Coordinates of C-alpha atoms in Angstrom, one line a residue:
Chain R
M240 CA -22.7 -35.5 29.6
L241 CA -22.8 -37.0 26.2
K242 CA -26.3 -36.1 25.7
N243 CA -25.4 -32.6 26.7
L244 CA -22.7 -32.6 24.0
R245 CA -25.3 -33.8 21.4
F246 CA -27.7 -31.0 22.5
Y247 CA -25.0 -28.4 22.0
F248 CA -24.0 -29.7 18.6
K249 CA -27.5 -29.7 17.4
L250 CA -28.0 -26.3 18.7
Y251 CA -24.9 -25.0 17.1
F252 CA -26.1 -26.2 13.7
K253 CA -29.4 -24.6 14.1
I254 CA -27.9 -21.3 15.2
T255 CA -25.3 -21.2 12.5
S256 CA -27.6 -22.3 9.6
Q257 CA -29.8 -19.2 10.5
Y258 CA -26.7 -17.1 10.5
I259 CA -25.6 -18.2 7.2
K260 CA -29.0 -17.6 5.7
A261 CA -28.8 -14.1 6.9
R262 CA -25.3 -13.5 5.6
M263 CA -26.2 -14.8 2.2
Q264 CA -28.0 -11.5 1.7
Y265 CA -24.7 -10.0 1.3
R266 CA -23.1 -12.2 -1.3
V267 CA -20.8 -9.6 -2.7
D268 CA -19.5 -8.9 0.7
F269 CA -18.9 -12.6 1.2
L270 CA -17.0 -12.9 -2.1
I271 CA -14.8 -9.9 -1.5
S272 CA -14.1 -11.1 2.2
I273 CA -13.0 -14.5 0.9
I274 CA -10.7 -12.9 -1.6
G275 CA -9.4 -10.5 1.1
I276 CA -8.5 -13.4 3.5
I277 CA -6.8 -15.4 0.8
F278 CA -4.7 -12.3 -0.2
T279 CA -3.8 -11.7 3.4
N280 CA -2.5 -15.2 3.7
L281 CA -0.9 -15.1 0.2
I282 CA 1.4 -12.3 1.4
G283 CA 3.4 -14.7 3.6
I284 CA 3.9 -17.0 0.5
V285 CA 5.1 -14.1 -1.4
F286 CA 7.5 -13.3 1.2
L287 CA 8.9 -16.8 1.5
W288 CA 9.1 -17.1 -2.4
V289 CA 11.1 -13.9 -2.7
L290 CA 13.3 -14.9 0.1
S291 CA 14.0 -18.2 -1.5
L292 CA 15.5 -16.5 -4.6
S293 CA 18.2 -15.2 -2.3
I294 CA 18.9 -17.7 0.3
P295 CA 18.3 -21.5 0.3
S296 CA 17.3 -21.9 3.9
I297 CA 17.1 -20.3 7.4
G298 CA 19.2 -22.7 9.5
K299 CA 18.0 -26.2 8.8
W300 CA 14.6 -24.9 7.7
E301 CA 14.5 -25.0 3.9
I302 CA 11.9 -23.1 2.0
D303 CA 9.4 -26.0 1.9
H304 CA 9.8 -26.6 5.6
L305 CA 9.0 -23.1 6.2
L306 CA 6.0 -23.3 3.9
F307 CA 4.8 -26.3 5.9
L308 CA 5.2 -24.3 9.2
Y309 CA 3.3 -21.5 7.6
G310 CA 0.5 -23.8 6.6
F311 CA 0.2 -25.3 10.0
S312 CA 0.2 -21.9 11.6
L313 CA -2.7 -20.7 9.3
L314 CA -4.6 -24.0 9.9
A315 CA -4.2 -23.6 13.6
V316 CA -5.6 -20.0 13.7
T317 CA -8.5 -21.1 11.4
P318 CA -10.9 -22.4 14.0
L319 CA -10.4 -19.0 15.9
Q320 CA -11.5 -17.3 12.7
L321 CA -14.3 -19.6 11.9
F322 CA -16.0 -20.1 15.3
F323 CA -14.8 -17.3 17.6
D324 CA -15.1 -14.2 15.4
H325 CA -17.8 -12.8 17.5
I326 CA -15.5 -12.0 20.3
W327 CA -14.1 -9.1 18.3
I328 CA -17.4 -7.1 18.7
L329 CA -17.9 -8.0 22.5
R330 CA -17.1 -4.3 23.1
Y331 CA -20.2 -3.1 21.3
R332 CA -22.3 -5.6 23.1
L333 CA -20.9 -4.4 26.4
Q334 CA -21.1 -0.8 25.4
E335 CA -24.8 -1.0 24.3
G336 CA -25.7 -3.3 27.1
D337 CA -27.4 -6.0 24.9
F338 CA -24.8 -8.5 26.4
I339 CA -27.4 -9.0 29.2
K340 CA -29.3 -11.6 27.1
Y341 CA -26.4 -14.0 27.4
Y342 CA -27.1 -14.2 31.2
L343 CA -30.7 -15.1 30.7
K344 CA -30.7 -18.2 28.5
P345 CA -30.2 -21.7 30.1
L346 CA -27.0 -22.1 28.1
N347 CA -23.4 -22.1 28.5
S348 CA -22.7 -18.2 28.1
L349 CA -19.4 -18.7 26.3
F350 CA -21.0 -21.2 23.9
Y351 CA -24.1 -19.0 23.3
Y352 CA -22.0 -16.0 22.8
V353 CA -19.5 -17.4 20.1
S354 CA -22.2 -19.6 18.4
E355 CA -24.0 -16.5 17.1
V356 CA -21.3 -15.8 14.5
F357 CA -19.8 -18.3 12.1
D358 CA -17.3 -16.5 10.0
L359 CA -17.8 -17.7 6.4
K360 CA -14.6 -16.0 5.1
G361 CA -12.6 -18.3 7.5
L362 CA -13.6 -21.1 5.0
G363 CA -11.2 -19.4 2.4
Q364 CA -8.4 -19.7 5.0
L365 CA -9.2 -23.3 5.7
G366 CA -9.0 -24.3 2.2
F367 CA -5.9 -22.2 1.6
S368 CA -4.0 -23.6 4.6
I369 CA -5.0 -27.2 3.6
V370 CA -3.6 -26.7 0.1
I371 CA -0.3 -25.4 1.5
I372 CA 0.1 -28.2 3.8
I373 CA -0.6 -30.8 1.3
Y374 CA 1.7 -29.1 -1.3
S375 CA 4.5 -28.6 1.2
S376 CA 4.2 -32.2 2.8
I377 CA 4.6 -33.6 -0.7
K378 CA 7.7 -31.4 -1.3
I379 CA 9.5 -32.4 1.9
G380 CA 8.4 -36.0 1.6
F381 CA 6.3 -36.0 4.9
E382 CA 4.5 -39.5 5.1
W383 CA 0.9 -39.4 6.0
T384 CA 0.7 -42.7 7.9
F385 CA -2.1 -43.5 10.3
L386 CA 0.1 -42.6 13.2
S387 CA 1.4 -39.3 11.9
T388 CA -2.1 -38.4 10.8
I389 CA -3.3 -38.8 14.4
I390 CA -0.5 -36.8 15.8
F391 CA -1.1 -34.1 13.4
I392 CA -4.7 -33.9 14.4
L393 CA -3.9 -34.0 18.1
L394 CA -1.3 -31.3 17.7
F395 CA -3.6 -29.2 15.6
F396 CA -6.3 -29.3 18.2
S397 CA -4.0 -28.2 21.1
A398 CA -2.4 -25.6 18.8
S399 CA -5.8 -24.0 17.9
L400 CA -6.9 -23.9 21.5
I401 CA -3.9 -21.9 22.5
M402 CA -4.7 -19.1 20.1
I403 CA -8.4 -19.4 20.9
S404 CA -7.8 -19.1 24.7
L405 CA -5.4 -16.2 24.3
M406 CA -8.1 -14.3 22.4
I407 CA -10.8 -15.1 24.9
I408 CA -8.7 -13.9 27.7
A409 CA -8.0 -10.7 25.7
A410 CA -11.7 -10.2 25.0
S411 CA -12.7 -10.8 28.6
A412 CA -10.6 -7.8 29.5
G413 CA -13.6 -5.9 28.0
F414 CA -15.7 -6.8 31.1
W415 CA -13.4 -4.6 33.2
I416 CA -12.4 -1.9 30.7
T417 CA -15.4 -2.1 28.3
N418 CA -13.4 -1.6 25.1
S419 CA -11.0 -4.4 24.6
Y420 CA -10.2 -3.9 21.0
S421 CA -6.7 -2.7 21.5
I422 CA -5.8 -5.7 23.5
L423 CA -7.4 -8.0 21.0
A424 CA -5.6 -6.5 18.2
F425 CA -2.4 -6.7 20.1
I426 CA -2.7 -10.4 21.0
F427 CA -3.9 -11.3 17.5
N428 CA -0.7 -9.9 16.1
F429 CA 1.1 -12.5 18.0
K430 CA 0.0 -15.1 15.5
D431 CA 2.6 -13.6 13.2
F432 CA 5.3 -14.9 15.4
S433 CA 4.1 -18.5 14.9
K434 CA 4.8 -18.4 11.2
Y435 CA 8.6 -18.4 11.6
P436 CA 10.8 -20.9 13.5
L437 CA 11.2 -20.0 17.1
S438 CA 14.8 -21.0 16.7
I439 CA 15.6 -17.6 15.1
F440 CA 14.9 -15.8 18.4
D441 CA 17.4 -15.2 21.2
G442 CA 17.1 -17.1 24.4
M443 CA 15.0 -14.5 26.3
F444 CA 12.4 -14.2 23.6
K445 CA 12.4 -17.9 23.1
F446 CA 11.6 -18.4 26.7
F447 CA 8.9 -15.7 26.6
F448 CA 7.2 -17.3 23.5
T449 CA 7.2 -20.8 25.1
F450 CA 6.2 -20.0 28.7
V451 CA 4.7 -16.6 28.9
I452 CA 2.8 -16.2 25.8
P453 CA 3.0 -19.7 24.5
I454 CA 2.9 -18.9 20.8
G455 CA 5.6 -21.4 20.1
F456 CA 3.1 -24.2 20.6
V457 CA 0.7 -22.7 17.8
A458 CA 3.0 -24.1 15.1
F459 CA 6.7 -24.2 15.8
Y460 CA 6.8 -27.1 18.3
P461 CA 4.1 -29.2 16.5
T462 CA 5.8 -28.7 13.2
T463 CA 9.2 -29.7 14.7
L464 CA 7.8 -32.9 16.0
L465 CA 6.3 -33.7 12.7
I466 CA 9.0 -32.8 10.3
F467 CA 12.2 -32.9 12.5
P468 CA 11.4 -35.6 14.9
E469 CA 15.1 -36.1 15.8
D470 CA 15.0 -32.6 17.4
I471 CA 12.2 -33.4 19.8
D472 CA 12.8 -32.4 23.4
L473 CA 10.6 -32.4 26.5
T474 CA 8.9 -29.0 25.7
I475 CA 6.8 -30.6 23.1
I476 CA 5.1 -33.0 25.4
L477 CA 3.8 -29.9 27.2
S478 CA 1.8 -29.0 24.1
P479 CA -1.6 -30.6 24.7
F480 CA -1.5 -29.5 28.4
F481 CA -0.8 -25.9 27.4
G482 CA -3.9 -26.1 25.0
V483 CA -6.3 -27.5 27.5
G484 CA -4.8 -25.7 30.4
L485 CA -4.9 -22.4 28.8
F486 CA -8.5 -23.0 27.7
I487 CA -9.6 -23.7 31.2
L488 CA -7.9 -20.6 32.5
A489 CA -9.5 -18.5 29.7
Y490 CA -12.9 -19.9 30.5
S491 CA -12.6 -19.1 34.2
I492 CA -11.6 -15.5 33.4
W493 CA -14.6 -15.3 31.1
K494 CA -16.9 -16.5 33.9
K495 CA -15.2 -14.1 36.4
G496 CA -15.6 -11.3 34.0
M497 CA -19.3 -12.0 33.5
N498 CA -19.8 -12.0 37.3
N499 CA -17.9 -8.7 37.4
W500 CA -19.8 -6.9 34.7
S501 CA -22.4 -4.5 36.0
G502 CA -24.4 -3.9 32.9
T503 CA -25.5 -0.5 31.5
G504 CA -28.8 -0.4 33.2
T505 CA -30.9 -0.6 30.0
Chain I
M1168 CA -8.3 32.7 -1.3
F1169 CA -7.2 31.2 2.0
K1170 CA -10.5 31.9 3.6
Q1171 CA -12.2 29.1 2.0
Y1172 CA -9.6 26.6 3.4
K1173 CA -10.2 27.7 6.9
K1174 CA -13.1 25.3 7.3
Y1175 CA -11.0 22.4 6.4
L1176 CA -8.4 23.4 9.0
K1177 CA -11.4 23.1 11.4
I1178 CA -12.0 19.5 10.2
T1179 CA -8.4 18.7 10.7
K1180 CA -8.4 20.0 14.3
N1181 CA -11.6 18.2 15.0
S1182 CA -10.1 14.9 13.8
I1183 CA -7.0 15.3 16.0
L1184 CA -9.3 16.0 19.0
T1185 CA -11.2 12.7 18.1
V1186 CA -8.2 10.5 18.0
T1187 CA -6.7 11.9 21.2
T1188 CA -9.5 10.1 23.1
Y1189 CA -8.2 6.7 22.0
R1190 CA -5.1 7.0 24.0
F1191 CA -5.2 3.3 25.1
H1192 CA -5.2 2.4 21.4
F1193 CA -2.1 4.3 20.7
F1194 CA -0.3 2.8 23.6
F1195 CA -0.9 -0.6 22.2
S1196 CA -0.1 0.5 18.7
I1197 CA 3.4 1.4 19.8
I1198 CA 4.0 -1.9 21.6
S1199 CA 2.7 -3.7 18.5
S1200 CA 5.0 -1.8 16.3
I1201 CA 8.0 -2.8 18.6
L1202 CA 6.8 -6.3 18.4
Y1203 CA 6.9 -6.1 14.6
F1204 CA 10.5 -4.9 14.8
V1205 CA 11.4 -7.8 17.1
I1206 CA 10.1 -10.4 14.6
Y1207 CA 11.6 -8.8 11.5
F1208 CA 14.9 -8.1 13.3
F1209 CA 15.4 -11.7 14.4
L1210 CA 14.1 -13.1 11.1
W1211 CA 16.5 -10.9 8.9
R1212 CA 19.4 -11.6 11.3
S1213 CA 18.8 -15.3 11.0
I1214 CA 18.5 -14.9 7.1
Y1215 CA 21.8 -13.2 7.0
D1216 CA 23.4 -15.7 9.4
S1217 CA 22.4 -18.6 7.3
S1218 CA 23.4 -17.0 4.0
G1219 CA 26.9 -16.7 5.2
S1220 CA 27.7 -13.5 3.5
T1221 CA 27.2 -10.0 4.8
I1222 CA 25.6 -8.5 1.6
I1223 CA 22.4 -10.0 0.0
N1224 CA 21.2 -8.3 -3.1
G1225 CA 23.5 -5.3 -2.5
M1226 CA 22.2 -4.7 1.0
T1227 CA 23.8 -5.2 4.5
F1228 CA 21.8 -6.4 7.5
P1229 CA 21.6 -2.9 9.1
Q1230 CA 20.5 -1.5 5.8
V1231 CA 17.7 -4.0 5.4
I1232 CA 16.6 -3.3 9.0
V1233 CA 16.6 0.4 8.5
Y1234 CA 14.7 0.1 5.2
I1235 CA 11.9 -2.1 6.6
S1236 CA 11.6 -0.1 9.8
L1237 CA 11.3 3.1 7.8
A1238 CA 8.8 1.6 5.6
Y1239 CA 6.7 0.2 8.6
S1240 CA 6.9 3.7 10.2
I1241 CA 5.5 5.2 7.0
F1242 CA 2.9 2.6 6.9
V1243 CA 1.7 3.4 10.5
L1244 CA 2.0 7.0 9.8
F1245 CA -0.4 6.7 6.8
K1246 CA -3.0 4.6 8.5
T1247 CA -5.7 7.0 8.7
W1248 CA -8.9 4.8 8.4
T1249 CA -10.2 7.0 5.6
E1250 CA -12.0 4.1 3.8
W1251 CA -13.4 2.9 7.0
G1252 CA -14.9 6.1 7.9
M1253 CA -16.4 6.6 4.4
S1254 CA -18.0 3.2 4.4
R1255 CA -19.3 3.6 8.0
N1256 CA -21.0 6.9 6.8
I1257 CA -22.5 5.1 3.8
V1258 CA -23.9 2.3 5.8
S1259 CA -25.3 4.6 8.5
G1260 CA -26.6 7.3 6.1
Q1261 CA -24.3 9.9 7.8
I1262 CA -23.0 10.6 4.2
M1263 CA -25.9 12.8 3.8
M1264 CA -24.6 15.3 6.2
D1265 CA -21.3 15.4 4.3
L1266 CA -23.0 16.1 1.0
I1267 CA -25.2 18.9 2.1
K1268 CA -22.6 20.8 4.0
P1269 CA -20.9 23.5 2.1
Y1270 CA -17.6 21.7 1.5
N1271 CA -16.1 19.5 -1.0
Y1272 CA -16.3 15.8 0.1
H1273 CA -12.9 14.9 -1.1
H1274 CA -11.2 17.9 0.6
A1275 CA -13.1 17.2 3.9
N1276 CA -11.9 13.7 3.9
L1277 CA -8.3 14.8 3.1
A1278 CA -8.6 17.3 6.0
R1279 CA -9.8 14.5 8.3
S1280 CA -7.0 12.3 7.2
I1281 CA -4.4 14.9 7.8
G1282 CA -5.5 15.3 11.3
F1283 CA -4.9 11.5 11.9
V1284 CA -1.4 11.8 10.3
F1285 CA -0.5 14.6 12.7
F1286 CA -1.4 12.6 15.5
N1287 CA 0.2 9.4 14.3
F1288 CA 3.4 11.4 13.6
F1289 CA 3.8 12.5 17.1
C1290 CA 2.5 9.4 18.9
I1291 CA 3.8 6.6 16.8
T1292 CA 6.3 7.7 14.2
I1293 CA 8.5 10.0 16.6
P1294 CA 8.8 7.0 19.1
I1295 CA 9.7 4.6 16.5
F1296 CA 12.3 6.9 14.9
I1297 CA 13.8 7.5 18.3
L1298 CA 14.1 3.8 18.8
L1299 CA 15.6 3.5 15.2
F1300 CA 18.2 6.1 15.8
T1301 CA 19.4 4.7 19.1
V1302 CA 19.7 1.2 17.8
F1303 CA 20.9 1.8 14.3
N1304 CA 22.0 5.4 13.7
S1305 CA 24.8 4.7 11.3
T1306 CA 23.0 4.1 7.9
I1307 CA 20.6 7.1 7.7
I1308 CA 22.1 10.1 6.0
F1309 CA 21.5 13.5 7.6
G1310 CA 21.8 16.6 5.3
I1311 CA 19.9 18.4 2.6
N1312 CA 18.2 15.1 1.8
L1313 CA 16.1 15.5 4.8
L1314 CA 14.4 18.4 2.9
Y1315 CA 13.8 16.2 0.0
F1316 CA 12.5 13.4 2.3
A1317 CA 9.9 15.7 3.8
F1318 CA 8.8 16.8 0.3
S1319 CA 8.7 13.2 -0.9
L1320 CA 6.8 12.1 2.2
C1321 CA 4.0 14.8 1.5
L1322 CA 3.6 13.5 -2.0
A1323 CA 3.7 9.9 -0.8
F1324 CA 0.8 10.9 1.7
L1325 CA -1.3 12.3 -1.2
I1326 CA -0.9 9.1 -3.2
S1327 CA -1.7 6.9 -0.1
F1328 CA -4.7 9.0 0.7
S1329 CA -6.0 8.8 -2.9
I1330 CA -5.8 5.1 -2.9
D1331 CA -7.6 4.9 0.4
Y1332 CA -10.2 7.4 -1.0
S1333 CA -10.8 5.4 -4.1
I1334 CA -11.3 2.3 -2.0
G1335 CA -13.7 4.2 0.1
L1336 CA -15.5 5.1 -3.0
T1337 CA -16.0 1.5 -3.9
S1338 CA -17.9 0.9 -0.6
F1339 CA -20.5 3.1 -2.2
Y1340 CA -21.2 0.0 -4.5
T1341 CA -20.4 -2.9 -2.0
E1342 CA -21.6 -1.2 1.3
S1343 CA -18.9 -3.3 3.0
I1344 CA -15.3 -2.6 3.5
W1345 CA -13.4 -5.3 5.3
G1346 CA -12.5 -7.5 2.4
I1347 CA -11.5 -4.9 0.0
S1348 CA -9.6 -2.8 2.5
I1349 CA -7.5 -5.7 3.8
T1350 CA -6.8 -6.7 0.2
K1351 CA -5.6 -3.2 -0.5
E1352 CA -3.5 -3.3 2.6
V1353 CA -1.7 -6.6 1.8
V1354 CA -1.2 -5.9 -1.8
I1355 CA 0.5 -2.6 -0.9
M1356 CA 2.5 -4.4 1.7
A1357 CA 3.7 -7.1 -0.7
L1358 CA 4.3 -4.8 -3.7
S1359 CA 5.8 -1.7 -2.1
G1360 CA 8.8 -2.9 -0.4
T1361 CA 7.3 -2.5 3.0
L1362 CA 7.8 -6.3 3.7
I1363 CA 10.9 -7.1 1.7
P1364 CA 13.2 -4.4 0.1
L1365 CA 12.4 -4.2 -3.6
S1366 CA 15.9 -5.2 -4.5
F1367 CA 15.2 -8.7 -3.3
F1368 CA 12.8 -9.2 -6.1
P1369 CA 13.9 -10.5 -9.5
D1370 CA 15.1 -7.5 -11.7
S1371 CA 12.2 -7.7 -14.2
I1372 CA 9.6 -7.6 -11.4
E1373 CA 11.5 -5.0 -9.5
F1374 CA 11.4 -2.8 -12.6
I1375 CA 7.6 -3.3 -12.8
L1376 CA 7.1 -2.6 -9.1
K1377 CA 9.0 0.6 -9.2
L1378 CA 6.6 1.9 -11.8
L1379 CA 3.5 1.2 -9.6
P1380 CA 2.2 3.9 -7.2
F1381 CA 3.0 1.8 -4.2
A1382 CA 6.7 2.1 -4.7
A1383 CA 6.0 5.9 -4.9
I1384 CA 4.7 5.8 -1.3
Y1385 CA 7.4 3.9 0.4
H1386 CA 10.4 3.2 -1.8
I1387 CA 10.9 6.8 -3.0
P1388 CA 10.8 8.5 0.4
I1389 CA 13.0 5.9 1.9
S1390 CA 15.6 6.1 -1.0
T1391 CA 16.1 9.8 -0.2
L1392 CA 17.2 8.8 3.3
V1393 CA 19.2 5.7 2.8
T1394 CA 20.8 5.9 -0.7
P1395 CA 23.9 8.1 -0.6
T1396 CA 24.5 8.1 -4.3
L1397 CA 21.5 10.0 -5.6
G1398 CA 22.1 12.8 -8.1
V1399 CA 20.1 15.6 -9.3
L1400 CA 18.6 13.5 -12.1
D1401 CA 17.6 10.7 -9.7
Y1402 CA 15.7 13.1 -7.6
C1403 CA 14.1 14.6 -10.6
I1404 CA 12.9 11.3 -11.9
M1405 CA 11.6 10.3 -8.4
F1406 CA 9.7 13.5 -7.9
I1407 CA 8.2 13.5 -11.3
S1408 CA 7.0 9.9 -10.9
Q1409 CA 5.4 10.8 -7.6
I1410 CA 3.8 14.0 -8.8
S1411 CA 2.3 12.3 -11.9
W1412 CA 0.9 9.5 -9.7
V1413 CA -0.7 12.3 -7.6
I1414 CA -2.2 13.9 -10.7
I1415 CA -3.4 10.6 -12.2
L1416 CA -5.0 9.5 -8.9
L1417 CA -6.7 12.8 -8.1
G1418 CA -8.1 12.9 -11.7
F1419 CA -9.3 9.4 -11.4
N1420 CA -10.9 9.9 -8.0
K1421 CA -12.7 13.1 -9.3
Y1422 CA -14.3 11.0 -12.1
F1423 CA -14.9 8.1 -9.9
F1424 CA -16.8 10.1 -7.2
K1425 CA -19.2 11.4 -9.9
Q1426 CA -20.0 8.0 -10.8
A1427 CA -20.2 6.4 -7.4
I1428 CA -22.4 9.3 -5.9
K1429 CA -25.1 8.2 -8.4
V1430 CA -25.5 4.8 -6.8
V1431 CA -25.8 5.9 -3.3
T1432 CA -29.1 5.4 -1.6
I1433 CA -29.8 6.8 1.8
N1434 CA -32.4 5.2 3.9
G1435 CA -34.4 7.9 5.8
G1436 CA -32.1 10.2 7.6

């Protein structure tokens, strides 16, 4: 098992370094993409900043708390951006039939598929979200003790698994309907819900975003646990289970989809 | 005179036919738009709740909702993927076909874009409008201003298209589009009042933003619908600023195209 893990790690580095070499041919594209992704993330900050000129807080969430939530939500979707960007073009692979190659190698198919793209522009997002988290945690007086750091990392892992799993499920729809782009874009938009406190929504939506599409676990519940520990309720304890459970579900749907896909005959 | 425009009509018709094949996509676009309203409805409601007053920066809650919903509807309406199409043709070499055909490259793209707008209008904007009217019918003014709105919207489309087109022309140099197009999109969203009504910005910034072409796409058409106090002079100022942006951008694009076409290299064919 451990040996297996090491093998896959090594393989990932090999594949990724080749990919980066290839991408480095398009330096201008890389630069513009990094600028693009930083701008996309900056817009949320502009929104919060303009808002803070008119109102001091939303409920008990002051502007710096909201900034921390925003940073956490960005950080939580960064692994999706970095490591899973290949799922966006699954539709082309399925349409053109070259997806067949992922059946033929003695590797885990999901691993092999996503390892082929390492999205460099995601690094811009990574840096950006870390800066926001550090800045806002200083502002709100969040203490980075050993315990809180461990909790932060654990929550971050399960949070990022949730968005990854949802996107894998959405992409897997492609095995049945070929072009899953609309569903992917639709699910991807849900990440916007995670940037604001779930407490602003009415009961029905709150339930929906906790249990049906568990977007609340991407940022709201983890952030609440970190900065308003007195508000903690039982839901947050579900967080790691949601992450891992959803991922198992997503993986089995992927597997099922692969068994279902009939190829293009080429 | 009109005969030479007939071919562009054909292009528009073609592009309508092309988009109708993506019905699935439009179904999800409508649901995504509804979700967008859900987020911003609850967000603004909680903002007004926690501020304790019913008016912030001179706007009530229903006014803000109508404003950003209209802005978003226009945003969706004008999403015609112009720069994506242009950059795709540059990368694949298809642009050669555009250049040797007996039509103007700019006009052909405009005609294609109009086809998209037609489709968007009936499949996305109308459903959103119906939703808006049934939920918040009170703050939109009906009258002669609808005529001004339609006129203003046409000018806004020309501005929006011109910006897309010039972004598309940059892809002649970069041969990639994602980064620059997404940057354009968020800059417009932030500075045009789509995300937050312009009156929420500090006065000095608001003044500058109103001079930019982005406000001419969103803020001006919306103002004709939601501001009851507009006089003749206000309309004149608004239309003059829109028309001058159209002229400036069209002129700029004409010059830019001449420059950009020089760097195009087409592999094989």
